[in-house]
mmCIF file of C-alpha atoms in Angstrom:
data_model
loop_
_atom_site.group_PDB
_atom_site.id
_atom_site.type_symbol
_atom_site.label_atom_id
_atom_site.label_comp_id
_atom_site.label_asym_id
_atom_site.label_seq_id
_atom_site.Cartn_x
_atom_site.Cartn_y
_atom_site.Cartn_z
ATOM 1 C CA MET O 1 8.396 9.772 18.811
ATOM 2 C CA GLU O 2 10.566 12.734 19.808
ATOM 3 C CA ILE O 3 9.141 14.812 16.963
ATOM 4 C CA LEU O 4 5.605 14.046 18.075
ATOM 5 C CA ASN O 5 6.460 14.903 21.675
ATOM 6 C CA MET O 6 8.017 18.205 20.565
ATOM 7 C CA LEU O 7 4.955 19.041 18.489
ATOM 8 C CA MET O 8 2.628 18.196 21.351
ATOM 9 C CA ALA O 9 4.740 20.202 23.826
ATOM 10 C CA SER O 10 4.735 23.289 21.588
ATOM 11 C CA GLY O 11 1.095 23.903 22.369
ATOM 12 C CA SER O 12 -2.221 22.470 21.409
ATOM 13 C CA ALA O 13 -2.766 24.942 18.545
ATOM 14 C CA GLY O 14 0.541 23.969 16.919
ATOM 15 C CA TRP O 15 -0.166 20.275 17.271
ATOM 16 C CA THR O 16 -3.674 20.667 15.866
ATOM 17 C CA ALA O 17 -2.325 22.405 12.766
ATOM 18 C CA TRP O 18 0.323 19.736 12.254
ATOM 19 C CA HIS O 19 -2.197 16.988 12.928
ATOM 20 C CA ASP O 20 -4.503 18.309 10.234
ATOM 21 C CA TRP O 21 -1.705 18.470 7.656
ATOM 22 C CA ILE O 22 -0.405 15.001 8.517
ATOM 23 C CA LYS O 23 -3.936 13.629 8.347
ATOM 24 C CA ILE O 24 -4.552 15.192 4.915
ATOM 25 C CA ILE O 25 -1.239 13.904 3.549
ATOM 26 C CA PHE O 26 -1.926 10.378 4.818
ATOM 27 C CA LEU O 27 -5.438 10.396 3.360
ATOM 28 C CA VAL O 28 -4.252 11.571 -0.068
ATOM 29 C CA VAL O 29 -1.430 9.011 -0.229
ATOM 30 C CA MET O 30 -3.775 6.266 0.995
ATOM 31 C CA ALA O 31 -6.358 7.162 -1.668
ATOM 32 C CA LEU O 32 -3.714 7.111 -4.414
ATOM 33 C CA CYS O 33 -2.398 3.790 -3.137
ATOM 34 C CA ALA O 34 -5.915 2.301 -3.049
ATOM 35 C CA ILE O 35 -6.584 3.417 -6.631
ATOM 36 C CA PHE O 36 -3.245 1.936 -7.698
ATOM 37 C CA ILE O 37 -4.098 -1.389 -6.017
ATOM 38 C CA VAL O 38 -7.435 -1.527 -7.839
ATOM 39 C CA LEU O 39 -5.790 -0.793 -11.196
ATOM 40 C CA VAL O 40 -3.016 -3.351 -10.700
ATOM 41 C CA VAL O 41 -5.514 -6.043 -9.736
ATOM 42 C CA LEU O 42 -7.673 -5.231 -12.768
ATOM 43 C CA PHE O 43 -4.679 -5.485 -15.121
ATOM 44 C CA GLN O 44 -3.672 -8.905 -13.822
ATOM 45 C CA PRO O 45 -4.410 -11.751 -16.205
ATOM 46 C CA GLY O 46 -6.694 -14.488 -14.964
ATOM 47 C CA ASN O 47 -5.671 -18.055 -14.234
ATOM 48 C CA SER O 48 -5.749 -19.702 -17.607
ATOM 49 C CA SER O 49 -4.680 -23.198 -16.591
ATOM 50 C CA GLY O 50 -8.207 -24.427 -17.333
ATOM 51 C CA ILE O 51 -8.655 -28.032 -18.417
ATOM 52 C CA GLY O 52 -4.907 -28.492 -18.990
ATOM 53 C CA ALA O 53 -4.359 -28.607 -15.242
ATOM 54 C CA LEU O 54 -6.183 -31.952 -15.059
ATOM 55 C CA GLY O 55 -3.554 -33.680 -17.200
ATOM 56 C CA GLY O 56 -0.577 -31.897 -15.661
ATOM 57 C CA GLN O 57 0.150 -29.842 -18.763
ATOM 58 C CA THR O 58 0.650 -26.596 -16.900
ATOM 59 C CA GLU O 59 4.489 -26.780 -16.998
ATOM 60 C CA THR O 60 5.556 -24.723 -19.984
ATOM 61 C CA PHE O 61 8.478 -22.526 -20.888
ATOM 62 C CA LEU O 62 6.685 -19.540 -19.384
ATOM 63 C CA GLY O 63 6.078 -21.523 -16.204
ATOM 64 C CA LYS O 64 9.814 -22.054 -15.779
ATOM 65 C CA ASN O 65 10.604 -18.361 -16.302
ATOM 66 C CA LYS O 66 7.690 -17.052 -14.298
ATOM 67 C CA SER O 67 9.702 -14.362 -12.494
ATOM 68 C CA LYS O 68 10.107 -12.441 -15.761
ATOM 69 C CA THR O 69 6.485 -12.486 -16.866
ATOM 70 C CA PHE O 70 3.937 -9.685 -16.766
ATOM 71 C CA GLU O 71 1.787 -11.711 -14.359
ATOM 72 C CA HIS O 72 4.599 -12.019 -11.829
ATOM 73 C CA LYS O 73 5.356 -8.291 -12.006
ATOM 74 C CA MET O 74 1.693 -7.461 -11.422
ATOM 75 C CA LYS O 75 1.506 -9.796 -8.403
ATOM 76 C CA LYS O 76 4.666 -8.229 -6.992
ATOM 77 C CA LEU O 77 3.250 -4.711 -7.454
ATOM 78 C CA THR O 78 0.031 -5.807 -5.748
ATOM 79 C CA VAL O 79 1.888 -7.111 -2.697
ATOM 80 C CA ILE O 80 4.138 -4.050 -2.428
ATOM 81 C CA SER O 81 1.305 -1.547 -2.754
ATOM 82 C CA SER O 82 -0.861 -3.515 -0.306
ATOM 83 C CA VAL O 83 1.910 -3.481 2.304
ATOM 84 C CA ILE O 84 2.398 0.272 1.821
ATOM 85 C CA PHE O 85 -1.346 0.803 2.177
ATOM 86 C CA ALA O 86 -1.464 -1.268 5.385
ATOM 87 C CA VAL O 87 1.483 0.624 6.903
ATOM 88 C CA LEU O 88 -0.156 3.951 6.034
ATOM 89 C CA CYS O 89 -3.419 2.831 7.656
ATOM 90 C CA ILE O 90 -1.612 1.895 10.858
ATOM 91 C CA ALA O 91 0.339 5.179 10.869
ATOM 92 C CA PHE O 92 -2.885 7.120 10.294
ATOM 93 C CA ALA O 93 -4.528 5.333 13.228
ATOM 94 C CA ILE O 94 -1.545 6.140 15.467
ATOM 95 C CA VAL O 95 -1.567 9.824 14.495
ATOM 96 C CA SER O 96 -5.321 10.016 15.046
ATOM 97 C CA PHE O 97 -4.969 8.318 18.452
ATOM 98 C CA LEU O 98 -2.197 10.714 19.514
ATOM 99 C CA ALA O 99 -4.289 13.686 18.430
ATOM 100 C CA THR O 100 -7.076 12.718 20.810
ATOM 101 C CA LYS O 101 -4.752 12.762 23.835
#
């Protein structure tokens, strides 16, 4: 917050220039993160439990070692990139709100 206060105190022209650069950086990183989320979700394999789930045959060797599978890594990447995207959206909203003051 001190950095933002210093930028705002340095004059409105200085803050406007910084605001524009911060806004552009956030938008570019958010766009890259959104594209990455779409790609990770598209690469995830579908649920293939199918008819075997009715008889309880879903427990296999891969089910026991699920943390090492490709599917688990893709789910983990999806969660991480979604959290980063959400944090960037909130930060962008804060910077935009401070710019209007």
